[in-house]
XYZ file of C-alpha atoms in Angstrom:
566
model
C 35.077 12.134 -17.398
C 33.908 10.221 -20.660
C 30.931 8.356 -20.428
C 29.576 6.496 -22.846
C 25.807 5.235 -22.858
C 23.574 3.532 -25.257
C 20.433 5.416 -26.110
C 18.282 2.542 -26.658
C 15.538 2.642 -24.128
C 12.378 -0.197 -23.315
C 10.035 0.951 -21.215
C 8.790 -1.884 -19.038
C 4.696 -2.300 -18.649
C 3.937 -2.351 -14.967
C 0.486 -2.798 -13.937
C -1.085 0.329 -12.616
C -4.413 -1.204 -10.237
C -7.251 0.943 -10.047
C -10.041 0.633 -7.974
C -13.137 2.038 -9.293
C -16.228 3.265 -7.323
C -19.768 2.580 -8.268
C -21.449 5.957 -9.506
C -19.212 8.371 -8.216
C -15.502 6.992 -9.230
C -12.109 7.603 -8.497
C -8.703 5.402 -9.112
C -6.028 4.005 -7.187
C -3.451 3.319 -8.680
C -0.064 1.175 -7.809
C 3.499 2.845 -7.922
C 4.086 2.281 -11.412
C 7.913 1.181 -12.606
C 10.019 1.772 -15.277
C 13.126 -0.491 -15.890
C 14.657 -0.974 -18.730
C 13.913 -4.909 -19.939
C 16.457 -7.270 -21.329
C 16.091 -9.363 -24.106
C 19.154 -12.122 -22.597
C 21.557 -10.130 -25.081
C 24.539 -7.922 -23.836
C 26.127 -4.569 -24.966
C 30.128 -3.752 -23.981
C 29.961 -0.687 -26.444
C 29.948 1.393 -23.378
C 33.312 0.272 -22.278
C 36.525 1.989 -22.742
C 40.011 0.765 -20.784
C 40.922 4.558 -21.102
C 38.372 5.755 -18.954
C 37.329 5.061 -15.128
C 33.950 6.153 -14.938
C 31.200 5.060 -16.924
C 27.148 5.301 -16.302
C 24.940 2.286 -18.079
C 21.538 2.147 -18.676
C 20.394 -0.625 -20.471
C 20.021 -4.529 -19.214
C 22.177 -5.371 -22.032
C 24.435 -2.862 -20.951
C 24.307 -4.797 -17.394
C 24.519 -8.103 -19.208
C 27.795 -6.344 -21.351
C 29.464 -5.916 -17.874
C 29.850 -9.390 -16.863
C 31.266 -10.229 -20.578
C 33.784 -7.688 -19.542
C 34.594 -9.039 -15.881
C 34.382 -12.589 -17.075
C 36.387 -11.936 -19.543
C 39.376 -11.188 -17.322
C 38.684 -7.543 -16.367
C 38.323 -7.275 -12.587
C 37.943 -3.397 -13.339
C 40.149 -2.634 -10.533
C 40.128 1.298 -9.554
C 36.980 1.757 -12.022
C 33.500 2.799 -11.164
C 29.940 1.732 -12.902
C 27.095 3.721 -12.292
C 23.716 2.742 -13.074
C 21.308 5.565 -14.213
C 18.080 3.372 -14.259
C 16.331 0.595 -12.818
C 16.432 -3.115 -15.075
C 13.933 -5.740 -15.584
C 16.109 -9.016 -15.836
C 12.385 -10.649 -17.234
C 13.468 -13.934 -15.960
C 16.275 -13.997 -18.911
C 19.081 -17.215 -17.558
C 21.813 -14.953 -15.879
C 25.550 -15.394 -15.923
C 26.877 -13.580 -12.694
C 29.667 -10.641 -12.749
C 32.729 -12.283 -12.136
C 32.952 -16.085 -12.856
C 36.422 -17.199 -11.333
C 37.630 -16.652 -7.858
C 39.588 -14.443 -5.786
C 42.561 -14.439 -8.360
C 40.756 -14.157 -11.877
C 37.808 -13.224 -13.203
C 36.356 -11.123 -10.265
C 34.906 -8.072 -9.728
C 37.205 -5.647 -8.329
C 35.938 -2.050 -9.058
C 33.169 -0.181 -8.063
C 29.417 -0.536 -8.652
C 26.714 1.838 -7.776
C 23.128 0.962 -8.389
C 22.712 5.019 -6.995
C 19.317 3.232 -5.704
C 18.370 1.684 -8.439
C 16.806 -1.644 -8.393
C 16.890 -5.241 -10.360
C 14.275 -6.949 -10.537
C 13.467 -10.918 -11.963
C 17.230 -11.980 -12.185
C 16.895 -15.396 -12.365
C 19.270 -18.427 -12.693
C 19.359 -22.213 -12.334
C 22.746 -23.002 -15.141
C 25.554 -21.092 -13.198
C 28.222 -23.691 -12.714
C 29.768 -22.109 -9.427
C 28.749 -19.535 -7.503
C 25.002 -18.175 -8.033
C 23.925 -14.245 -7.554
C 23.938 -11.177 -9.503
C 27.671 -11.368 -8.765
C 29.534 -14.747 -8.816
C 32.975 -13.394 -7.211
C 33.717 -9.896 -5.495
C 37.242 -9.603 -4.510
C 40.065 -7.630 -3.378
C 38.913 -4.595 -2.955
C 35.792 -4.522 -5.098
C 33.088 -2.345 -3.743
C 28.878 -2.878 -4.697
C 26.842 0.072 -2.968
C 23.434 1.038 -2.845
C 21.750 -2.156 -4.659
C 18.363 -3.088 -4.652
C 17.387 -7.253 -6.118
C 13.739 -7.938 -6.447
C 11.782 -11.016 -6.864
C 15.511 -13.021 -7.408
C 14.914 -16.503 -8.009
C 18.257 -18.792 -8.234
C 17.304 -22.539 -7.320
C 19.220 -25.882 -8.393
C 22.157 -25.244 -9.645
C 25.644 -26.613 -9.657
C 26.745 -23.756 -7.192
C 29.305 -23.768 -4.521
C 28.483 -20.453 -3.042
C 25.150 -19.221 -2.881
C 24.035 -15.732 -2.607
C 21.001 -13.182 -4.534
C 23.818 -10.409 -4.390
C 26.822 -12.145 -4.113
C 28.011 -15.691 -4.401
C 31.575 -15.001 -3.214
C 32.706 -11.846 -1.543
C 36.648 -11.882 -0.501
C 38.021 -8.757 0.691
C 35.806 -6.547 -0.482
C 32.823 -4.610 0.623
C 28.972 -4.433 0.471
C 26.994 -1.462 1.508
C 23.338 -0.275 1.308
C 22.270 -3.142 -0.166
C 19.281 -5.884 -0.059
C 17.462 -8.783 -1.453
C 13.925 -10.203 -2.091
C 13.279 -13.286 -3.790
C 14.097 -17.040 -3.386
C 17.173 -19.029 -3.278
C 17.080 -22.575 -2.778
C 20.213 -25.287 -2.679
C 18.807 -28.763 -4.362
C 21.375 -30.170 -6.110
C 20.965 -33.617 -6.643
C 24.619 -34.300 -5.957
C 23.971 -33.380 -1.811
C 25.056 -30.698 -0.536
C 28.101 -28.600 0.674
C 26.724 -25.822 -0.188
C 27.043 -21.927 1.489
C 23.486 -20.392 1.209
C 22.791 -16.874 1.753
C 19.851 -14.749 1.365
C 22.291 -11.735 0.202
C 26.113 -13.613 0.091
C 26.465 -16.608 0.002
C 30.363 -16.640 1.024
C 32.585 -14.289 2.779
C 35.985 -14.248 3.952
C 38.885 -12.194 4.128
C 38.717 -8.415 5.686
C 34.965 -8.619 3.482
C 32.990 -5.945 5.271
C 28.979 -6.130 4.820
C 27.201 -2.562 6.357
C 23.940 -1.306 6.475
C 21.682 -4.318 4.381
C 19.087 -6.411 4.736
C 17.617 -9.192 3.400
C 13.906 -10.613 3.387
C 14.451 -13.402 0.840
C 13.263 -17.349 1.053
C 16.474 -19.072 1.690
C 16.031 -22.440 1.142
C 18.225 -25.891 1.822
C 16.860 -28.706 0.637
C 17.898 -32.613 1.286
C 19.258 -34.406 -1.966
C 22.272 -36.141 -0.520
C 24.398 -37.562 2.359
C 25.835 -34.123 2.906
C 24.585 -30.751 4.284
C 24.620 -27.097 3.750
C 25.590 -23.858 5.434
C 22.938 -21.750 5.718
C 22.500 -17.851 6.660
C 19.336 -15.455 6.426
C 22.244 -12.913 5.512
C 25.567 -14.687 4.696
C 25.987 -18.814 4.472
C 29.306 -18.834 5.790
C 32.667 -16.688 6.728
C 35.949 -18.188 6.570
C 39.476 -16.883 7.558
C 38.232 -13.690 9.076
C 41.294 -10.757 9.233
C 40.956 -7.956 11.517
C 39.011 -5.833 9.585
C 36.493 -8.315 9.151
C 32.297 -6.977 9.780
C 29.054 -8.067 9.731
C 27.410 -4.721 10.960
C 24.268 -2.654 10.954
C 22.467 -5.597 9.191
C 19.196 -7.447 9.598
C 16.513 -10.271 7.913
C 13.034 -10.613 7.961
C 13.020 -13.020 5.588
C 12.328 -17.376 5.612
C 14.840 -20.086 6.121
C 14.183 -23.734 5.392
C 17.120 -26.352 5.860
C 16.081 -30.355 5.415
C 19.827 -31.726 6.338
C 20.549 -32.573 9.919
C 24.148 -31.757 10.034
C 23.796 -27.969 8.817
C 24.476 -24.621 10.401
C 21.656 -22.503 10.081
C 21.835 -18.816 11.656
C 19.646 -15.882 11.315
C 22.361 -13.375 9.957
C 25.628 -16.034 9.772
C 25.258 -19.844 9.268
C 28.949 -20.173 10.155
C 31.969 -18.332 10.589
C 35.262 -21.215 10.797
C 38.939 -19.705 10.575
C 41.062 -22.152 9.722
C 44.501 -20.397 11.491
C 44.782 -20.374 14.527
C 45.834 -16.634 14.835
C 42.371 -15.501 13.027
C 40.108 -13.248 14.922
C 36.871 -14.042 13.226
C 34.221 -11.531 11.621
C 32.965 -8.955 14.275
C 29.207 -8.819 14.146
C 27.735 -6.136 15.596
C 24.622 -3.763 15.475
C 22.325 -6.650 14.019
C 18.889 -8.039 14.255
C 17.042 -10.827 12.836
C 13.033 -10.438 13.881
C 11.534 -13.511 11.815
C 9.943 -15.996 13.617
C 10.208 -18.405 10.259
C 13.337 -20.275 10.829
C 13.392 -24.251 10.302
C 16.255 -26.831 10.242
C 15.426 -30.871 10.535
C 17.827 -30.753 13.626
C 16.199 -27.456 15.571
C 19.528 -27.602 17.420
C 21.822 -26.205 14.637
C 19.869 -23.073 14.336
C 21.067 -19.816 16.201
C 19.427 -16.584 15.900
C 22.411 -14.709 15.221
C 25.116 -17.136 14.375
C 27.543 -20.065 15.346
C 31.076 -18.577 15.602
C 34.907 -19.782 16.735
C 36.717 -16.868 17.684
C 33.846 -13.884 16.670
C 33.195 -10.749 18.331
C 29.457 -10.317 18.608
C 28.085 -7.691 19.892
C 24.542 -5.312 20.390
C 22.461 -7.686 18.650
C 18.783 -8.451 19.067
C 16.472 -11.482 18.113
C 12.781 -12.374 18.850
C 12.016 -13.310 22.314
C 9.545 -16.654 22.192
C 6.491 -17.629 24.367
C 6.624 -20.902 25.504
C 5.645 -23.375 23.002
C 7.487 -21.443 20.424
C 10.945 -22.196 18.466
C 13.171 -21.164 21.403
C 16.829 -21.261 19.809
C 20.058 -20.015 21.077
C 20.855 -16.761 19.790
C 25.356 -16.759 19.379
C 26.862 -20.204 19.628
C 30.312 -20.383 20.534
C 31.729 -23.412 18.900
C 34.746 -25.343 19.522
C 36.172 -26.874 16.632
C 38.286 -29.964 16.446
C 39.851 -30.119 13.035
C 41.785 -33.382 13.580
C 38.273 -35.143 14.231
C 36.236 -32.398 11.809
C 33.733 -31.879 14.754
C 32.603 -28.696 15.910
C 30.949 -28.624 19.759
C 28.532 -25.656 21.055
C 30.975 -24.492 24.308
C 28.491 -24.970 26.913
C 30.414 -22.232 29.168
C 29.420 -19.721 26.149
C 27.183 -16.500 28.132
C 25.300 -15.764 24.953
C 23.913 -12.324 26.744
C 27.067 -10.823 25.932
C 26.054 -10.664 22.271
C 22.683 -8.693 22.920
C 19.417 -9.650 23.872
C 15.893 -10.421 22.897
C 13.193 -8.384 21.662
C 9.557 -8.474 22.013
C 8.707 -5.352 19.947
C 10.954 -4.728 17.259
C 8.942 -1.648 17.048
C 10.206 0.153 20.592
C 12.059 3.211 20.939
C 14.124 1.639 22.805
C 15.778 -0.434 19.818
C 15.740 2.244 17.620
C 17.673 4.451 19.990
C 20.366 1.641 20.845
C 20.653 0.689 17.361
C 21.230 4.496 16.219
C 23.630 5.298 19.105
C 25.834 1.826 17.639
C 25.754 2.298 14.151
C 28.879 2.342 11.731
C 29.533 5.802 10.574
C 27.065 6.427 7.282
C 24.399 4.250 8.991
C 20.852 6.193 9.287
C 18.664 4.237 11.416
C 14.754 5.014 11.481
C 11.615 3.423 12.375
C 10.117 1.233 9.643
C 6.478 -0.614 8.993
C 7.867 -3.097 10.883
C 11.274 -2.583 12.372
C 13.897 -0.549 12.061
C 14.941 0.652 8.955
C 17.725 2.593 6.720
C 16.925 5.603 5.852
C 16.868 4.891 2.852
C 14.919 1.910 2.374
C 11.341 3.556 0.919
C 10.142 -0.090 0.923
C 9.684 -0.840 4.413
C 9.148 3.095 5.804
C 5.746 3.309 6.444
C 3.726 6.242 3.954
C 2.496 8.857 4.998
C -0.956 8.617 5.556
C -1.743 12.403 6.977
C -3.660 12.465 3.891
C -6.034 9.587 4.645
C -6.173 10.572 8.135
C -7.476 13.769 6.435
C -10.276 12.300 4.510
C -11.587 10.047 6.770
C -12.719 13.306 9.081
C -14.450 14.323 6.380
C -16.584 11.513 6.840
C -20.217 12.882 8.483
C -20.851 11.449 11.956
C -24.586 10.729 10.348
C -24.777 8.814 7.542
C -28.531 8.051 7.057
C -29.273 11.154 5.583
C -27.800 10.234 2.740
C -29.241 7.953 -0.300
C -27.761 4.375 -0.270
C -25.942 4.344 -3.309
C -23.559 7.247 -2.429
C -23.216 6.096 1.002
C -22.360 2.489 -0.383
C -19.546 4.401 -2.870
C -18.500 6.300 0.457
C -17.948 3.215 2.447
C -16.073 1.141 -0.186
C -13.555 4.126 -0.446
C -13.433 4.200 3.412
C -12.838 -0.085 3.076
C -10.176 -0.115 0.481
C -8.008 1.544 2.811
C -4.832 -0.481 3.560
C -2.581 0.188 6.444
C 0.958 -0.578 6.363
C 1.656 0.622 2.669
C 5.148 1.683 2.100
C 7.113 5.091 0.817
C 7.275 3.495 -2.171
C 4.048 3.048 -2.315
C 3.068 6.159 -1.380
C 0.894 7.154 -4.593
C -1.533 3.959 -3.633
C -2.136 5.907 -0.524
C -2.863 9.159 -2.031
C -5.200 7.801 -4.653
C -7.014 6.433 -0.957
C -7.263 9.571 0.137
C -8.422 10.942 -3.202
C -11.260 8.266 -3.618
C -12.874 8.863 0.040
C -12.643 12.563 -0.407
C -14.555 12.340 -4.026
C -16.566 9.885 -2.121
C -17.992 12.431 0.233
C -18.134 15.112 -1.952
C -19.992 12.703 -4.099
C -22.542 11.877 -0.962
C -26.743 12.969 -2.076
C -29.094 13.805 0.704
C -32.448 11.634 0.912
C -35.313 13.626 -0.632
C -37.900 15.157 1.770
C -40.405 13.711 2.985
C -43.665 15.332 0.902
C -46.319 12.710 1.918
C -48.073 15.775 4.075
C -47.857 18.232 1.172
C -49.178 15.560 -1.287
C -52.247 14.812 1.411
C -52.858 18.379 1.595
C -53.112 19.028 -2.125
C -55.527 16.045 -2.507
C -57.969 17.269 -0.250
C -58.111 20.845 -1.988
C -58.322 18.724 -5.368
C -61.377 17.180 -3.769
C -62.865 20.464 -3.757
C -64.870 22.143 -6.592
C -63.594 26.185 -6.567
C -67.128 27.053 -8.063
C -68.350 26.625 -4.882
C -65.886 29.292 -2.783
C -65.916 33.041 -3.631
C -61.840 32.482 -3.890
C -60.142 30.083 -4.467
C -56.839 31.389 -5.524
C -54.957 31.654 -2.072
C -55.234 27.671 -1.945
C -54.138 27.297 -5.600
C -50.755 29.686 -5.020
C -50.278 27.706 -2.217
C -50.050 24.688 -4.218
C -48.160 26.238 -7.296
C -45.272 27.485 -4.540
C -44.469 23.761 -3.889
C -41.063 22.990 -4.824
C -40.592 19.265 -5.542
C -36.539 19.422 -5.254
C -35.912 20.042 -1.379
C -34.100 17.394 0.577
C -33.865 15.670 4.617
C -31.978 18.672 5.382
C -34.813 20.901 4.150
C -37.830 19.073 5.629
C -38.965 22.184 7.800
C -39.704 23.522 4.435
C -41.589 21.100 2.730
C -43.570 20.644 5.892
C -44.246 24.403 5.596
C -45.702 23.942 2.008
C -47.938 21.529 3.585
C -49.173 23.465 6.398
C -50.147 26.760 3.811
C -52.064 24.831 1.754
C -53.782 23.393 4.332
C -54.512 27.108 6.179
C -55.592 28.210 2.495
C -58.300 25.525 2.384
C -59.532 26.814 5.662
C -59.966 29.932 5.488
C -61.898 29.245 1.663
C -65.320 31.159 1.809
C -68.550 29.473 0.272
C -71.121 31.210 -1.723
C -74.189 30.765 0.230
C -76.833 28.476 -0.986
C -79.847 30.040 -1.944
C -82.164 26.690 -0.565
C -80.695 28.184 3.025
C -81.330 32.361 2.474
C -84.592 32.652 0.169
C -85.126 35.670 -1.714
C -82.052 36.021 -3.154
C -80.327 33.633 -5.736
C -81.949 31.289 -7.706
C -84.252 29.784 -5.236
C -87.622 28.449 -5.839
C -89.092 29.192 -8.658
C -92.722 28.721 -7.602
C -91.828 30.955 -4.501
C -91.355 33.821 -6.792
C -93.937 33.222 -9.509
C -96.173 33.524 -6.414
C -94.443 36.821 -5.453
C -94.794 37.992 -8.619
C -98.791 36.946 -8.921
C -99.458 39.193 -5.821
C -97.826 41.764 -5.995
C -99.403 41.985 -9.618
C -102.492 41.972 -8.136
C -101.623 44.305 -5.256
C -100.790 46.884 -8.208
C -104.267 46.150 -10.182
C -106.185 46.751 -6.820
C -104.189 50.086 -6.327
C -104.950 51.341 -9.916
C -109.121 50.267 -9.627
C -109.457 51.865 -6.154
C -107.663 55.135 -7.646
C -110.056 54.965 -11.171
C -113.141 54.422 -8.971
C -111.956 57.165 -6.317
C -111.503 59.247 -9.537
C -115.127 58.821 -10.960
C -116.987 58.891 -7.960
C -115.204 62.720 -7.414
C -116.201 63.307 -10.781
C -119.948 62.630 -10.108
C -120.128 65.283 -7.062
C -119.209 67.838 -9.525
């Protein structure tokens, strides 16, 4: 295999939200996208008739491929890969394939390997609007992804964010977001579909979706055909299918006379001998379905000679739209009139749903799918597989974090509490795989959150009254005083609520060192010792001085008067 590729790379900005917490921080940030952007020129360098596989990367290189198709390569029995996700930026597009089913189509094979396009955008096509215009005989598209499409009043025939026309060909894996509205100001007669806007042929359409805005708007005396899925089918063969399909999307029709279904507007054969598209395996669980004549709108779709089969649709309360889900229609072609056959048991086709979230669809669903089909449970529905934007993400982590969360939150100061609780708010349910990194960064933010949380300081208002009443004391007056002051000095200011036992402690020593202080006695209370009175012992002093003078005369006198007998 040669492959050629251009090495030219743009790196789109996408937006990457953070969320950032007061004090103690910690970001959220969105899935962030790459896609290559295009600057409305085009590249065919990478082509070569010699070879049959190639790989592009580049818009331009996108933009190159419908020069080539346009240009009267159908690339029959060829395959394009794309290696990267593209950024149409709004640019005017000019579909792949700009005839019809004999020139100018796309007849090889393109896979978008999961890719996705995003902003393609048109309202200049001259026939059939979509990232493809025509898709026929035997032209495959696979595994495609179209985001935020926007196609709106045109000059278009066939209508369709994938596809305008698909003929005998094949779409798989594939699905649509966006808008696509029909408002010429020539009327209508237009086929409107949120991924294809025409089918017919042995066209095959398995395992895609759509959730676009399919509008039909009134500018004229005539009306559209208008499908959540496909606008219309025409001239089914045998190998015609509709199956494994659903929408979720909007549908808005303003003309009276229209055919508006949920998955097919219409299917009309126009031979007698034609079978009509099987539809099978399908669902359609929006509720947002409009039509000025309520009448024309089916759930599923209006058919002639269709199989339908194993489909489901919303069941409505009273008061709600209640439309029929498969109308059989007789058709008149002399008269052009086409007549819902009253006989028609629509309950052969499937049945309604009141939680498109039950095992029980999933299982039925799974046990009828087309071979390749992978069927799980999604946000909101059933799903592919495949389809990271509407499984749910895994929120194990979250779940994680939040019991982390203490059952007791008032121990904790205000501020980190109110950083703890706006992590725990800014949780969103319902995020999708592909969103998946938004939902970590959730989990990341309330665990920082609560390792972030401060305990309240203790209370010290007992310690402080404790140490005020030994200031109030003067030491001089105590024989010791230094139990009460080590007592005060072994306060530690830093303790917290959790460590209030403590500080309460701290209190109580202090307070059982200024009891057990011992005064020095005051002398006024215990005379004789101290300073006392100091006329009290100037007295003393006076008598016992004279006590001593008495002693001394008596002896001198005893002394002479001994002398005197000798």
């Amino acid at each position: 295999m040669k492959t050629k590729t251009k090495r030219k790379r743009i790196f789109a900005f996408f937006i990457t939200i953070a969320v950032i917490f007061t004090l103690f921080s910690s970001a959220m940030s969105a899935r962030e996208i790459t896609a290559d952007v295009w600057d409305g020129g085009s590249d065919t360098s990478w082509y070569d008739e010699a070879e049959t596989e190639f790989v592009i990367e580049t818009a331009e290189e996108f933009a190159g491929l419908a020069v080539i198709v346009n240009g009267g390569e159908n690339l029959a029995g060829k395959t394009i890969l794309l290696a990267s996700d593209l950024d149409l930026s709004g640019n005017e597009w000019v579909p792949i394939g700009s005839g019809n089913n004999a020139a100018n189509y796309f007849g090889g094979t393109f896979d978008d390997q999961g890719h996705r396009i995003y902003n393609v955008t048109s309202v200049e096509s001259p026939i059939y609007a979509g990232v493809f215009g025509c898709i026929s005989d035997g032209g495959i598209v696979k595994n495609l992804g179209v985001i935020d499409a926007c196609f709106e009043n045109p000059n278009y025939i066939s209508m369709g964010i994938l596809a305008g026309w698909v003929n005998n060909a094949k779409v798989t894996n594939c699905y649509t977001t966006g808008t696509i509205e029909s408002s010429h100001e020539t009327g209508g007669f237009r086929l409107v579909g949120g991924l294809v806007g025409q089918c017919s042929a042995g066209t095959q359409i398995v395992g895609c979706y759509s959730t676009a805005t399919v509008n039909s708007l009134n500018m004229g005396d005539d009306s559209d055909t208008i499908g959540g899925l496909i606008g219309q089918w025409e001239n089914a063969t045998e190998d015609a299918l509709i199956s494994d399909c659903w929408f979720d999307g909007k549908i808005v029709c303003e003309y009276y006379d229209s055919g508006v279904g949920g998955i097919l507007g219409a299917n009309f054969d126009f031979y007698d001998d034609q079978p009509g598209v099987m539809i099978k395996n399908c669902f359609v669980s929006t509720l947002d379905i409009e039509c000025a004549a309520p009448g024309n709108i089916t759930w599923i779709a209006a058919v002639v000679n269709s199989s339908v089969s194993n489909c489901y649709w919303p069941e409505v309360s009273e008061g709600e739209n209640r439309y029929a889900a498969v109308v059989k229609l007789v058709v008149d072609w002399s008269l052009g009139t086409a007549a819902a056959d009253p006989d028609f048991d629509e309950t052969v086709c499937g049945e309604p749903v009141v939680d498109f979230t039950s095992e029980e669809l999933l299982v039925s669903l799974r046990e009828n799918a087309e071979e390749g089909v992978e069927w799980t449970m999604g946000i909101n529905n059933p799903v592919f597989d495949w389809d990271e934007l509407n499984i749910s993400a895994d929120y194990s982590a979250v779940e994680e974090a939040l019991a982390k969360v203490p059952s007791d939150l008032s121990i904790y100061t205000d501020e980190t509490v109110a950083a703890l609780n706006d992590a725990v708010n800014n949780v969103v349910e319902g995020k999708s795989q592909a969103e998946q990194s938004e939902v970590d960064a959730m989990a990341a933010a309330i665990n920082a959150a609560v390792e972030a949380l401060e305990y309240k300081p203790a209370d010290y208002s007992r310690v402080d009254e404790a140490i005020s009443q030994a200031e109030s004391l003067d030491k001089s007056d105590y024989k010791d005083f230094s139990a009460v002051e080590a007592a005060i000095a072994a306060v530690d200011r830093g303790k917290n609520i959790t460590e209030q036992d403590i500080v309460d402690g701290y209190a109580v020593a202090i307070e059982n060192a200024i009891a057990s202080l011992e005064r020095i006695p005051d002398v006024s209370e215990n005379p004789g010792t101290g300073d006392g009175n100091f006329s009290f012992w100037v007295f003393s002093l006076i008598v016992s001085g004279l006590g001593i003078a008495f002693l001394i005369a008596s002896l001198y006198f005893y002394e002479r008067k001994a002398k005197n007998r000798l």
